[in-house]
Every structure is written in structure tokens, then in C-alpha cells.
mmCIF file of C-alpha atoms and ligand atoms in Angstrom:
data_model
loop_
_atom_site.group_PDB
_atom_site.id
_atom_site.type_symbol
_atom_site.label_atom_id
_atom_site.label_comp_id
_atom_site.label_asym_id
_atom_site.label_seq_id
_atom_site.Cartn_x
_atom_site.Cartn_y
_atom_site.Cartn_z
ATOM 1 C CA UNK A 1 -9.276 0.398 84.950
ATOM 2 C CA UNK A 2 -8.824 1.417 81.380
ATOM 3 C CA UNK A 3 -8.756 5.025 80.366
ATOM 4 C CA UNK A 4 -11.545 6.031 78.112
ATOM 5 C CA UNK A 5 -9.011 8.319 76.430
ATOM 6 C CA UNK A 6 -7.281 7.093 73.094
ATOM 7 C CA UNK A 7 -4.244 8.881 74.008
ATOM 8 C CA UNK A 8 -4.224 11.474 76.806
ATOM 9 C CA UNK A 9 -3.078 10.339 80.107
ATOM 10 C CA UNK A 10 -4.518 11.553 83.563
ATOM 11 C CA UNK A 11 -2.333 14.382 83.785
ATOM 12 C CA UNK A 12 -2.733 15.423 80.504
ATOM 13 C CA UNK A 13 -6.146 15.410 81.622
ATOM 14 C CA UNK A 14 -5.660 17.076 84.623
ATOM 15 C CA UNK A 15 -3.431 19.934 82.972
ATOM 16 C CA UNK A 16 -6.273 20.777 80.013
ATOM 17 C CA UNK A 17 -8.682 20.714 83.237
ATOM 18 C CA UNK A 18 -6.627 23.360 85.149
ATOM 19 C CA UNK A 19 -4.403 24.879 82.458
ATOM 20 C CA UNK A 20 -6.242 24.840 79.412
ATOM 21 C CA UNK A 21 -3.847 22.770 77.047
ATOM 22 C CA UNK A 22 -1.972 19.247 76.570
ATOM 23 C CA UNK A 23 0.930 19.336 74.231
ATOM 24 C CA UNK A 24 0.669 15.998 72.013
ATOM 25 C CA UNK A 25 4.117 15.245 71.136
ATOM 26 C CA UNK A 26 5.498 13.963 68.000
ATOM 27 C CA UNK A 27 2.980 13.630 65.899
ATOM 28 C CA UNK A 28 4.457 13.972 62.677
ATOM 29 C CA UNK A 29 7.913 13.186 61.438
ATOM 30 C CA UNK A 30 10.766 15.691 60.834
ATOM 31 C CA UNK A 31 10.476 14.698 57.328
ATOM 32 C CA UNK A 32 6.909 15.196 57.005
ATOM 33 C CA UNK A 33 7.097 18.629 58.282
ATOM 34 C CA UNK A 34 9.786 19.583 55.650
ATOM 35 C CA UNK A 35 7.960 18.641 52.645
ATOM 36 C CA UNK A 36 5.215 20.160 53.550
ATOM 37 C CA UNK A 37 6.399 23.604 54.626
ATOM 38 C CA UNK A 38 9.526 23.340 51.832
ATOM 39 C CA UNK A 39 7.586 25.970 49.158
ATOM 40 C CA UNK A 40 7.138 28.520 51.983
ATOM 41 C CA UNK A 41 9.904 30.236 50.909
ATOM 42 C CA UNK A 42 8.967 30.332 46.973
ATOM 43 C CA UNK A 43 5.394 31.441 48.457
ATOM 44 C CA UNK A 44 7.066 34.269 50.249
ATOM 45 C CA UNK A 45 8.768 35.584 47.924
ATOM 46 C CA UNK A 46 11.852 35.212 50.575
ATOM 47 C CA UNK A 47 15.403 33.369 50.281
ATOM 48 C CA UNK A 48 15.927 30.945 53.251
ATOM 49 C CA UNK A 49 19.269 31.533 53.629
ATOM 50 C CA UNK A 50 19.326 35.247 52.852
ATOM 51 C CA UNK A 51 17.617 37.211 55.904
ATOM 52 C CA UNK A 52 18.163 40.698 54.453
ATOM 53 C CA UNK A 53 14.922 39.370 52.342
ATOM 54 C CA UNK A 54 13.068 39.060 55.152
ATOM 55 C CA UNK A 55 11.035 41.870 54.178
ATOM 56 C CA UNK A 56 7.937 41.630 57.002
ATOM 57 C CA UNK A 57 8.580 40.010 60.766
ATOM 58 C CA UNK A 58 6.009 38.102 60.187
ATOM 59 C CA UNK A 59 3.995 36.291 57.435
ATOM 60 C CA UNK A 60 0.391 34.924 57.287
ATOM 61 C CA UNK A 61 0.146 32.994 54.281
ATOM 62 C CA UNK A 62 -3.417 31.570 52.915
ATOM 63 C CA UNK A 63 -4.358 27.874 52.583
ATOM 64 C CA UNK A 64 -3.733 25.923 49.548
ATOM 65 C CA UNK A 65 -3.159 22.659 50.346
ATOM 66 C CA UNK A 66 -5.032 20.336 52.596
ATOM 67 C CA UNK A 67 -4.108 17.399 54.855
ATOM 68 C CA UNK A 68 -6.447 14.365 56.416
ATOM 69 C CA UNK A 69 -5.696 14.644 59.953
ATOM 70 C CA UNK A 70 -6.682 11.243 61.048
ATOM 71 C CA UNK A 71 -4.261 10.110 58.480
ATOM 72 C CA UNK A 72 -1.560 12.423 58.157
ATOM 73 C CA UNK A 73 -1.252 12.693 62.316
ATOM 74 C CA UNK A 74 -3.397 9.571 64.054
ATOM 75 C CA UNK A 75 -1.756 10.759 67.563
ATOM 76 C CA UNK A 76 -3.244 14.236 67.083
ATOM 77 C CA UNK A 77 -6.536 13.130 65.623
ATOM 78 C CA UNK A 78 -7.168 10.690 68.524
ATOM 79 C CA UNK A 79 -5.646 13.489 70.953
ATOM 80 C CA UNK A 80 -8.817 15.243 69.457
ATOM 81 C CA UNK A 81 -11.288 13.379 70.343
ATOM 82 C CA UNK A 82 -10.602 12.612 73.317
ATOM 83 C CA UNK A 83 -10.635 16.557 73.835
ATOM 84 C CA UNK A 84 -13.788 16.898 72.518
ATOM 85 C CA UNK A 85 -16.149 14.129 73.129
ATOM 86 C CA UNK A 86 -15.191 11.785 70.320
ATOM 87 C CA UNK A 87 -15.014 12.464 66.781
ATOM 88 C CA UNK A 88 -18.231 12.064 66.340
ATOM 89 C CA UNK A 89 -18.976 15.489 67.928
ATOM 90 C CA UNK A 90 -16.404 16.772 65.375
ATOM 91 C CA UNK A 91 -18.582 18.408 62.197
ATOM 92 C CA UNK A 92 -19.000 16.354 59.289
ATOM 93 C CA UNK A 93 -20.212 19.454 57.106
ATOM 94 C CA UNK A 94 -16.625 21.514 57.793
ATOM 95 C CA UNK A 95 -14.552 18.585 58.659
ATOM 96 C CA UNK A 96 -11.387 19.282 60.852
ATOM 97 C CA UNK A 97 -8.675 19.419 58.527
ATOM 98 C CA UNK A 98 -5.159 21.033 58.662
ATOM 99 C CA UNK A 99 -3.542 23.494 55.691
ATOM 100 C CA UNK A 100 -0.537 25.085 54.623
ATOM 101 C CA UNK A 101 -2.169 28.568 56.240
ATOM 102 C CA UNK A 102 1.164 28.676 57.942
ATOM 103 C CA UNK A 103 1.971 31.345 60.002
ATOM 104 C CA UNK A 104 5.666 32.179 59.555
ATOM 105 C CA UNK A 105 7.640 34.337 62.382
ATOM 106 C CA UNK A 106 10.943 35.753 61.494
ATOM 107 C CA UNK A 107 12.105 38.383 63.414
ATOM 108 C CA UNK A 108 8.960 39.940 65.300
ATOM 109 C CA UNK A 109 10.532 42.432 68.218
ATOM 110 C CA UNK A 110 13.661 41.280 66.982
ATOM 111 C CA UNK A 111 15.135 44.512 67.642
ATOM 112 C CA UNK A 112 13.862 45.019 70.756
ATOM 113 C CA UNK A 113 14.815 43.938 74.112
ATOM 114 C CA UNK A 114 13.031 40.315 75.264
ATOM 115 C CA UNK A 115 9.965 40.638 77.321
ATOM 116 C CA UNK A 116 8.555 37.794 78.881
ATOM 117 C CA UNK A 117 4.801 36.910 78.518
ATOM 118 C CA UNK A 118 2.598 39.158 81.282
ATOM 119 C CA UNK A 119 -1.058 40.930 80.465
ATOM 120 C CA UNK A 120 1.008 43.640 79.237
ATOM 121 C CA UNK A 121 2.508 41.706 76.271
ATOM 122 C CA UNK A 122 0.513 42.630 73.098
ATOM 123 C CA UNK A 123 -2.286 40.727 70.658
ATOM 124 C CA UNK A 124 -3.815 38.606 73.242
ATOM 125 C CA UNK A 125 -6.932 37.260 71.483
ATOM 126 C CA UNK A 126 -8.941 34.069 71.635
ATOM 127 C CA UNK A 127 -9.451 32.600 68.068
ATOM 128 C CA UNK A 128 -12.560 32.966 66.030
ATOM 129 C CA UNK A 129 -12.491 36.091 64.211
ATOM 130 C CA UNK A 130 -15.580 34.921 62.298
ATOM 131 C CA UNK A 131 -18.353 34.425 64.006
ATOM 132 C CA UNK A 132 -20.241 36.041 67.130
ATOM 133 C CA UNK A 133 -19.243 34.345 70.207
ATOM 134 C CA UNK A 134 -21.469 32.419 72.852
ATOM 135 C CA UNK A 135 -20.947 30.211 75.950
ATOM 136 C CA UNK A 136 -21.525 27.351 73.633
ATOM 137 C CA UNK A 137 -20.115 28.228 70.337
ATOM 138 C CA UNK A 138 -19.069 25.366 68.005
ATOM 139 C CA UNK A 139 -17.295 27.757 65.276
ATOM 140 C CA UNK A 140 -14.329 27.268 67.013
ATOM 141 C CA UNK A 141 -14.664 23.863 68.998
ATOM 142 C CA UNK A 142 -10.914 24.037 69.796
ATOM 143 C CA UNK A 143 -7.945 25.646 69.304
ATOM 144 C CA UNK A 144 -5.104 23.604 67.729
ATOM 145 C CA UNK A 145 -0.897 25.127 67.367
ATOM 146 C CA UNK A 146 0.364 22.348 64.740
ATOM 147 C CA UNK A 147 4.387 23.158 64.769
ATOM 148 C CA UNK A 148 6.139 22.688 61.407
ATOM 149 C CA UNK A 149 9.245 24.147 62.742
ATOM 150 C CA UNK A 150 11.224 23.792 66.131
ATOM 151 C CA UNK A 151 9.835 26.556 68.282
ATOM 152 C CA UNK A 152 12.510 27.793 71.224
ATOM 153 C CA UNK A 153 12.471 29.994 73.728
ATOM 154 C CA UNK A 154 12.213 33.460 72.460
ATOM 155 C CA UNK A 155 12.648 32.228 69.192
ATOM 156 C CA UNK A 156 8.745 33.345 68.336
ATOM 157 C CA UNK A 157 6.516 30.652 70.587
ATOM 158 C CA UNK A 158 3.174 31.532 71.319
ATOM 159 C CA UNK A 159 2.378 33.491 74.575
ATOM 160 C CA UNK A 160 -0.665 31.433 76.193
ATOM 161 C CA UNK A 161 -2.770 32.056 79.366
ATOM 162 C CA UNK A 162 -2.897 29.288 81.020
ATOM 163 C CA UNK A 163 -5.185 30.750 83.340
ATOM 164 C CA UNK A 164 -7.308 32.806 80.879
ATOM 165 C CA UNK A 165 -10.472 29.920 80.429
ATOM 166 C CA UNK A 166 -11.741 31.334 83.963
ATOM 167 C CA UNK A 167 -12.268 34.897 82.993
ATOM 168 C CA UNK A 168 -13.373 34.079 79.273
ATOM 169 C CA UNK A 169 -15.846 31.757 80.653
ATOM 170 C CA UNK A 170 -17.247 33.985 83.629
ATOM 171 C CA UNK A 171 -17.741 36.799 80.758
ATOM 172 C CA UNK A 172 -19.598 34.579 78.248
ATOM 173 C CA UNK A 173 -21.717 33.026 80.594
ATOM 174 C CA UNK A 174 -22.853 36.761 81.491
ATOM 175 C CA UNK A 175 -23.377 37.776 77.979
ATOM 176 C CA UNK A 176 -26.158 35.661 76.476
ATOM 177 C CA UNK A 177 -26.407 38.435 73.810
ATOM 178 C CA UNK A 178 -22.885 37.060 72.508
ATOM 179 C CA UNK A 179 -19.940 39.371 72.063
ATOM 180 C CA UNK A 180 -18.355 40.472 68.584
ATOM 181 C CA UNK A 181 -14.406 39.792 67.898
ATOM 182 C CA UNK A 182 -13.282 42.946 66.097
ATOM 183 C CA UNK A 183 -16.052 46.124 66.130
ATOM 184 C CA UNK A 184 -19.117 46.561 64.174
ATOM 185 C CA UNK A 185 -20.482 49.283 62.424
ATOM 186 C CA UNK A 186 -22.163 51.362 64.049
ATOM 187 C CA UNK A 187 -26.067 50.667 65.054
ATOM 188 C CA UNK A 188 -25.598 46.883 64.160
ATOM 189 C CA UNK A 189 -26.363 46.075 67.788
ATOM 190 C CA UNK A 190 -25.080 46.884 71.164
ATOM 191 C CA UNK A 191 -23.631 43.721 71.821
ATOM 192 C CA UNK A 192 -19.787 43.866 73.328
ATOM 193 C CA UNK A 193 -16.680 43.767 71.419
ATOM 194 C CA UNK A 194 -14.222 41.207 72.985
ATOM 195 C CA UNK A 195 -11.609 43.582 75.393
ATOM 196 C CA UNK A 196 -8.951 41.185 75.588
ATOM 197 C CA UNK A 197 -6.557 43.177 77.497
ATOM 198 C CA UNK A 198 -9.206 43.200 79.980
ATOM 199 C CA UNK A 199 -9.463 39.751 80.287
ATOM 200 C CA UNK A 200 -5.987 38.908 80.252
ATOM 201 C CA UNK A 201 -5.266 41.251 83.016
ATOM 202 C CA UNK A 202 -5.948 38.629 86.118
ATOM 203 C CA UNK A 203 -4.165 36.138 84.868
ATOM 204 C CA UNK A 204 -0.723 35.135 86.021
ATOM 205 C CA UNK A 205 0.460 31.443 84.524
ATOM 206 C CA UNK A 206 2.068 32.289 81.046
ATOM 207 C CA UNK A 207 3.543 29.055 79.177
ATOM 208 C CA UNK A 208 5.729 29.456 75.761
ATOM 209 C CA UNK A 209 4.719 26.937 73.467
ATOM 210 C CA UNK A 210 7.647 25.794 72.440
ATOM 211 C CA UNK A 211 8.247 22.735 70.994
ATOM 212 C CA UNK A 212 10.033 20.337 68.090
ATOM 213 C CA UNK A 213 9.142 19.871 64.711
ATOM 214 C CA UNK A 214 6.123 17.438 64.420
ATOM 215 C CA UNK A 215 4.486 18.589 68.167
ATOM 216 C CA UNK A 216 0.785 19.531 68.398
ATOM 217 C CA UNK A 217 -0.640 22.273 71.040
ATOM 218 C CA UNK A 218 -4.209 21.463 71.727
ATOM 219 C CA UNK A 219 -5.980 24.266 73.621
ATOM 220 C CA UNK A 220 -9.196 25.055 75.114
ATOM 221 C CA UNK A 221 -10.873 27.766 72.414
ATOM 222 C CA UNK A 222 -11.305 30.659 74.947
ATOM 223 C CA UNK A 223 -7.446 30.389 75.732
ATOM 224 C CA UNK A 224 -5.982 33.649 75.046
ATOM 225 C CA UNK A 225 -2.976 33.594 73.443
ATOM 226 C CA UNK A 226 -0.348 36.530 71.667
ATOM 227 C CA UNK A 227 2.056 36.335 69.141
ATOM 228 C CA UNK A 228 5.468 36.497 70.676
ATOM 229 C CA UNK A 229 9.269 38.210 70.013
ATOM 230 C CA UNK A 230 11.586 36.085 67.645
ATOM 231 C CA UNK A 231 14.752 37.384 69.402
ATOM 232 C CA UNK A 232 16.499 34.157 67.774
ATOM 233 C CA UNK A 233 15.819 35.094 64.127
ATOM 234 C CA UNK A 234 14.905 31.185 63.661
ATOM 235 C CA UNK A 235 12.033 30.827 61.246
ATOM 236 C CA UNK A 236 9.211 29.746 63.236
ATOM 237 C CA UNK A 237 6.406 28.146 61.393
ATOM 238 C CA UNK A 238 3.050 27.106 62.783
ATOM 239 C CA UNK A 239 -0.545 27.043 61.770
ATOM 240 C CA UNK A 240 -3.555 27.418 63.812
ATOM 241 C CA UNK A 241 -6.598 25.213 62.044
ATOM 242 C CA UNK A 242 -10.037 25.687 64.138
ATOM 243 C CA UNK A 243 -11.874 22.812 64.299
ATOM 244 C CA UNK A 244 -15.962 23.118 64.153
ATOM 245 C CA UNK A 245 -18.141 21.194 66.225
ATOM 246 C CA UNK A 246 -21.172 18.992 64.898
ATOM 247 C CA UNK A 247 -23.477 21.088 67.938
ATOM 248 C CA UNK A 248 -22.894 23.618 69.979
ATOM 249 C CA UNK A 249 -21.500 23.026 74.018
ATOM 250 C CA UNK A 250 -23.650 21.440 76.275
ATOM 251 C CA UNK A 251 -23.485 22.594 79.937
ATOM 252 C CA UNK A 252 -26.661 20.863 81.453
ATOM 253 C CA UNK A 253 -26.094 17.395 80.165
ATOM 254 C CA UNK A 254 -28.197 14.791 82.085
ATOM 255 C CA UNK A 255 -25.599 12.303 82.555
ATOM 256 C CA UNK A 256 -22.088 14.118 83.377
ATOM 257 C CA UNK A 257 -20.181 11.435 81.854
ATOM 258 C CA UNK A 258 -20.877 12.987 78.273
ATOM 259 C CA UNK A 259 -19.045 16.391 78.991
ATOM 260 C CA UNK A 260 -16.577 16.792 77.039
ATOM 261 C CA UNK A 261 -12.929 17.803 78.337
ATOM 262 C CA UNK A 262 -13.757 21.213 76.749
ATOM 263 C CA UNK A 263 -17.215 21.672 78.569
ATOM 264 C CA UNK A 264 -15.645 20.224 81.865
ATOM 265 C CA UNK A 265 -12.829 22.727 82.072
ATOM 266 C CA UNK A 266 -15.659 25.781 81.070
ATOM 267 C CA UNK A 267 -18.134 24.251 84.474
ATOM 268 C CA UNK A 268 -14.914 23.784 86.269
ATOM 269 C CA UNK A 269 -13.567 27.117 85.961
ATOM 270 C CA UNK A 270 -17.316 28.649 86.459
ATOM 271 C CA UNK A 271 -17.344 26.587 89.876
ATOM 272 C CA UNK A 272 -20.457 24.913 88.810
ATOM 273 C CA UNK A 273 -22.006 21.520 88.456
ATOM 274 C CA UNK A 274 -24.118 22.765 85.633
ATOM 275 C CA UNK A 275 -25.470 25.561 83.444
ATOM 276 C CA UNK A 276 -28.833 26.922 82.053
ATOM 277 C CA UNK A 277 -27.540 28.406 79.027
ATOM 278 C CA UNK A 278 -29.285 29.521 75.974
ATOM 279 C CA UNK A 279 -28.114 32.210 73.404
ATOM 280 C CA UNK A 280 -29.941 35.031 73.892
ATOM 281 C CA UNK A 281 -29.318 36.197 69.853
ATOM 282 C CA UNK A 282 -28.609 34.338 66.466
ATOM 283 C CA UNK A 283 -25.392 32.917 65.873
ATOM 284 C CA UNK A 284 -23.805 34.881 63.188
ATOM 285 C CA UNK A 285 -21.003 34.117 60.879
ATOM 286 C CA UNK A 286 -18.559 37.797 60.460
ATOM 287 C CA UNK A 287 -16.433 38.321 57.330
ATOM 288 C CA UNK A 288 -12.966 39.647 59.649
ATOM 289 C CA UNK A 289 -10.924 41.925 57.625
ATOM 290 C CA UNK A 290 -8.125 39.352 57.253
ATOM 291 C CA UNK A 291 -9.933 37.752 54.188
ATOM 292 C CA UNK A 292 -9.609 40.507 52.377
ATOM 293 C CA UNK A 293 -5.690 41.203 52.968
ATOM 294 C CA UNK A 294 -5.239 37.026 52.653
ATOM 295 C CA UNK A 295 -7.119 37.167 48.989
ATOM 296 C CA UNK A 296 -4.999 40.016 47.963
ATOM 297 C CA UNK A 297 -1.815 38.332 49.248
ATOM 298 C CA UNK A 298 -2.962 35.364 46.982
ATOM 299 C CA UNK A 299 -2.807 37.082 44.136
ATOM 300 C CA UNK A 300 0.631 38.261 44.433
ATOM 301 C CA UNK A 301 1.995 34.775 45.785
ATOM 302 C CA UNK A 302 0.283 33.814 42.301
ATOM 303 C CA UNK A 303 1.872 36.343 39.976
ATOM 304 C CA UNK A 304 5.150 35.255 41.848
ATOM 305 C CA UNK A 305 4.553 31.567 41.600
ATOM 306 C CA UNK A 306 3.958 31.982 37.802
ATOM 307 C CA UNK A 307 7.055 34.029 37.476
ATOM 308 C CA UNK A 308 5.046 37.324 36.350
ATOM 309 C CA UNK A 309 6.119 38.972 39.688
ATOM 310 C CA UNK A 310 7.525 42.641 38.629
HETATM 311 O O1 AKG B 1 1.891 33.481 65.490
HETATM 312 C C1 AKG B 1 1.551 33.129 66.630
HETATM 313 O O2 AKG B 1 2.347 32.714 67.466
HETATM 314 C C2 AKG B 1 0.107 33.179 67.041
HETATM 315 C C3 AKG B 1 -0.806 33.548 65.918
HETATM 316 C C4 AKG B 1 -2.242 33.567 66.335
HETATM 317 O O3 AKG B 1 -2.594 33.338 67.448
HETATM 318 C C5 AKG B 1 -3.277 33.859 65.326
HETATM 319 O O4 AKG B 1 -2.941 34.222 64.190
HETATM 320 O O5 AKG B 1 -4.475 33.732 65.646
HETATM 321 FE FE1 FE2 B 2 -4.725 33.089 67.602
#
């Protein structure tokens, strides 16, 4: 029989069904990777080869440049739609493309003795800080780790919950009203604020995404995941591009064959064949205080840039 899958095999399959993620190997030269990330350190305003510049652990730049997926990394793209239903379920308005938003680690915890990943560890969050989430969201239609760096053990790889789909799922699917990422103001509405820590705290399978250069993490969106140590002091470079679908989840689809892997794994861990779902309020897109410190970091990276940096 042939697969219907472009490119993931049954047990990649079977691991995004019980675990939540495939890692899609080698999907972009060495090569590639370094001449995209090489102005990261001009951008930074950091010497590579100087750590005592190193000013912050850890550096979220804003995107400038973009790249064409399908082109830049076929094995990823297809790796995509497989995920989600085929690409044609991908949105055509915000088209899934990747940037140089990277997300540089340098020495996070550094100084501080290593601690494995467990609900303790801290900044577990599922991505999407800008919209209200539902059951069915398509803001954030998955949740992609592109690694421009080689990512080691301790050396600053995510922390993901490989188990962490089941309670995300069980919570949406009992809030219709939706539930906010960060807290509003006061009298907006009374629907919940994420607690992550609370959500984490069952869970019991933690994986390091580690990885070479070129490797692509592609995980469910209600994952939660954390920001980990770099005990290693390697720069560790990644970025994190959401991709938005064309329509939201379906759960009640009258042939079954149409789920997606990303609405299978949401019935599977909900222990259902189907579900009735319907948002009970209007999808809203949030303006997460992050703009506002990524805008103002901008500017500075563009006073550097032009050499007017004081
Ligand atoms: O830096 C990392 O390892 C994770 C970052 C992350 O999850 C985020 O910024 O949303
Ligand atoms: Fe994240």
C-alpha cells in the first residue's frame, strides 16, 4: 500500500499521534543555515568569538528577512502537509513562511547548576501569544522549531511535553468561551488566562530537542514547551514561525479520513471518535507585549546597523 504521506513514515506518524512531534531531519544544508544566520552577530550588537559581549542570555531578534518554505526546505514543507491535511488547508492570506526572527540562546542558567526538564522547570507555554485560544483555533495551526544551529544536550534545546496535548486539549474542549494567553485588563471578560504550570503539572515524558544544523521540529500547537539552560555556552539559534490555517479544526468531520494528523492526535488524546464543538465567543486577535519590546529593539539594531549606535 502506498502511504498517503509525502514524507512521514508510520512511526513518525505514530510518535506525532502519541507524543506530539516528528523531528524532520536535514532539511537544509549546513551552508544554508550559515548564510542565513551569519549577520546575527552584527544584529546583536555581539562579537562571536568574544563571549564577555554576551551582554543578555538570551536574544529575541525581530524578522527581516523572509524565506519560501516549499523552496528553501521541500522536506519540511511536504513534512507540513502531511501534518496538517495538505497544503491546501495551509492559509493563502498569511502564507507559512519562515524569518530571520531567530531566537538566539547563549548562556541562559549558565551559572547555575543543570536541571533536567520536569513541570517544575520554568516558561512552559504553548505558542500563540496573539490571539484568544479555542479547541479549533487556526492562528497557530502548528508549531514549527527550525534549527539554524546544532542544538546539544544542555547546550539550550527546547524543553517539550511530550505528553502535554492531553491536558491542553481536555481544557479547551471545556472552555468554549476561549482562554486568553497573557492577562487582560480588567472587566474585558471573565474568560481564563492560560495557567501553564497547571497544565504541565501531569505530565511526565520530557524530550530535548536537540538536533544538527538544518533539522526541523514539527509539533502539535498545544505542545507546551520552555526555554531551557545553555550550560554549554554554544550559541544556540532557532526560530519558531507559526503557521495559520486556511479554517479553523474540524472535530466532527463526516468522513474520518479528512482529519488531519493535528485533529487526530486532539480526538485521540480526548478519547473520542468525535466532537460537537463550536466557539462559544469571537475569535480575537491580542497585541502581546512582545511587539512593543521587538519594535523598540528594531530601532536600536537599526541605529547599530547604520553605524549611529552611541
Ligand atoms: O528558546 C527556546 O528554546 C524556546 C522559545 C519559545 O518557545 C518561544 O519563544 O515561544
Ligand atoms: Fe514557544
Amino acid at each position: 500500500m502506498t502511504s498517503r504521506y509525502q514524507v512521514l513514515d508510520d512511526d513518525d506518524v505514530d510518535q506525532f499521534l502519541t507524543q506530539g512531534f516528528v523531528a524532520v531531519r536535514g532539511c537544509f544544508s549546513r551552508q544554508a543555515a550559515q548564510e542565513f544566520t551569519q549577520p546575527v552577530w552584527d544584529r546583536m550588537g555581539y562579537a562571536a568569538d568574544a563571549p564577555s559581549t554576551w551582554a543578555e542570555p538570551v536574544v529575541h531578534l525581530a524578522g527581516r528577512r523572509q524565506l519560501d518554505v516549499r523552496e528553501f526546505a521541500p522536506k519540511a514543507w511536504a513534512a507540513v502537509g502531511d501534518l496538517v491535511g495538505g497544503e491546501d488547508r495551509i492559509s493563502s492570506e498569511l502564507p507559512y513562511v519562515w524569518s530571520d526572527g531567530f531566537i538566539v540562546n547563549l548562556w541562559q542558567g549558565a551559572d547555575e547548576p543543570w536541571a533536567p526538564a520536569s513541570p517544575a522547570s520554568p516558561g512552559w507555554h504553548k505558542d500563540g501569544d496573539f490571539f484568544r485560544h479555542f479547541l479549533d483555533s487556526p492562528e497557530q495551526g502548528l508549531l514549527t522549531l527550525v534549527l539554524w544551529s546544532d542544538v546539544q544536550h544542555q547546550g539550550g534545546a527546547t524543553f517539550v511535553a511530550a505528553d502535554s496535548v492531553g491536558p491542553v486539549a481536555r481544557f479547551l474542549a471545556a472552555h468554549p468561551e476561549g482562554a486568553y494567553p497573557f492577562p487582560q485588563p480588567p472587566g474585558v471578560d471573565d474568560a481564563p488566562v492560560f495557567d501553564f504550570a497547571d497544565l504541565v503539572a501531569p505530565c511526565r515524558e520530557f524530550v530535548e530537542a536537540t538536533g544538527e544544523a538544518g533539522d526541523v521540529y514539527l509539533l502539535h500547537p498545544y505542545i507546551l514547551h520552555a526555554k531551557s539552560q545553555n550550560a554549554l555556552r554554544l550559541p544556540r539559534i532557532i526560530t519558531n514561525p507559526p503557521l495559520t490555517l486556511a479554517e479553523p479544526m474540524r472535530f466532527d468531520r463526516s468522513d474520518p479520513s479528512e482529519y488531519s494528523l493535528v485533529e487526530r492526535a486532539v480526538l485521540e488524546a480526548l478519547g473520542t471518535p468525535s466532537v460537537d464543538f463550536t466557539p462559544a465567543a469571537v475569535r480575537q486577535t491580542l497585541v502581546p507585549p512582545r511587539v512593543a519590546i521587538q519594535q523598540e529593539r528594531m530601532a536600536e539594531e537599526d541605529r547599530r546597523l547604520s553605524g549611529k549606535a552611541h
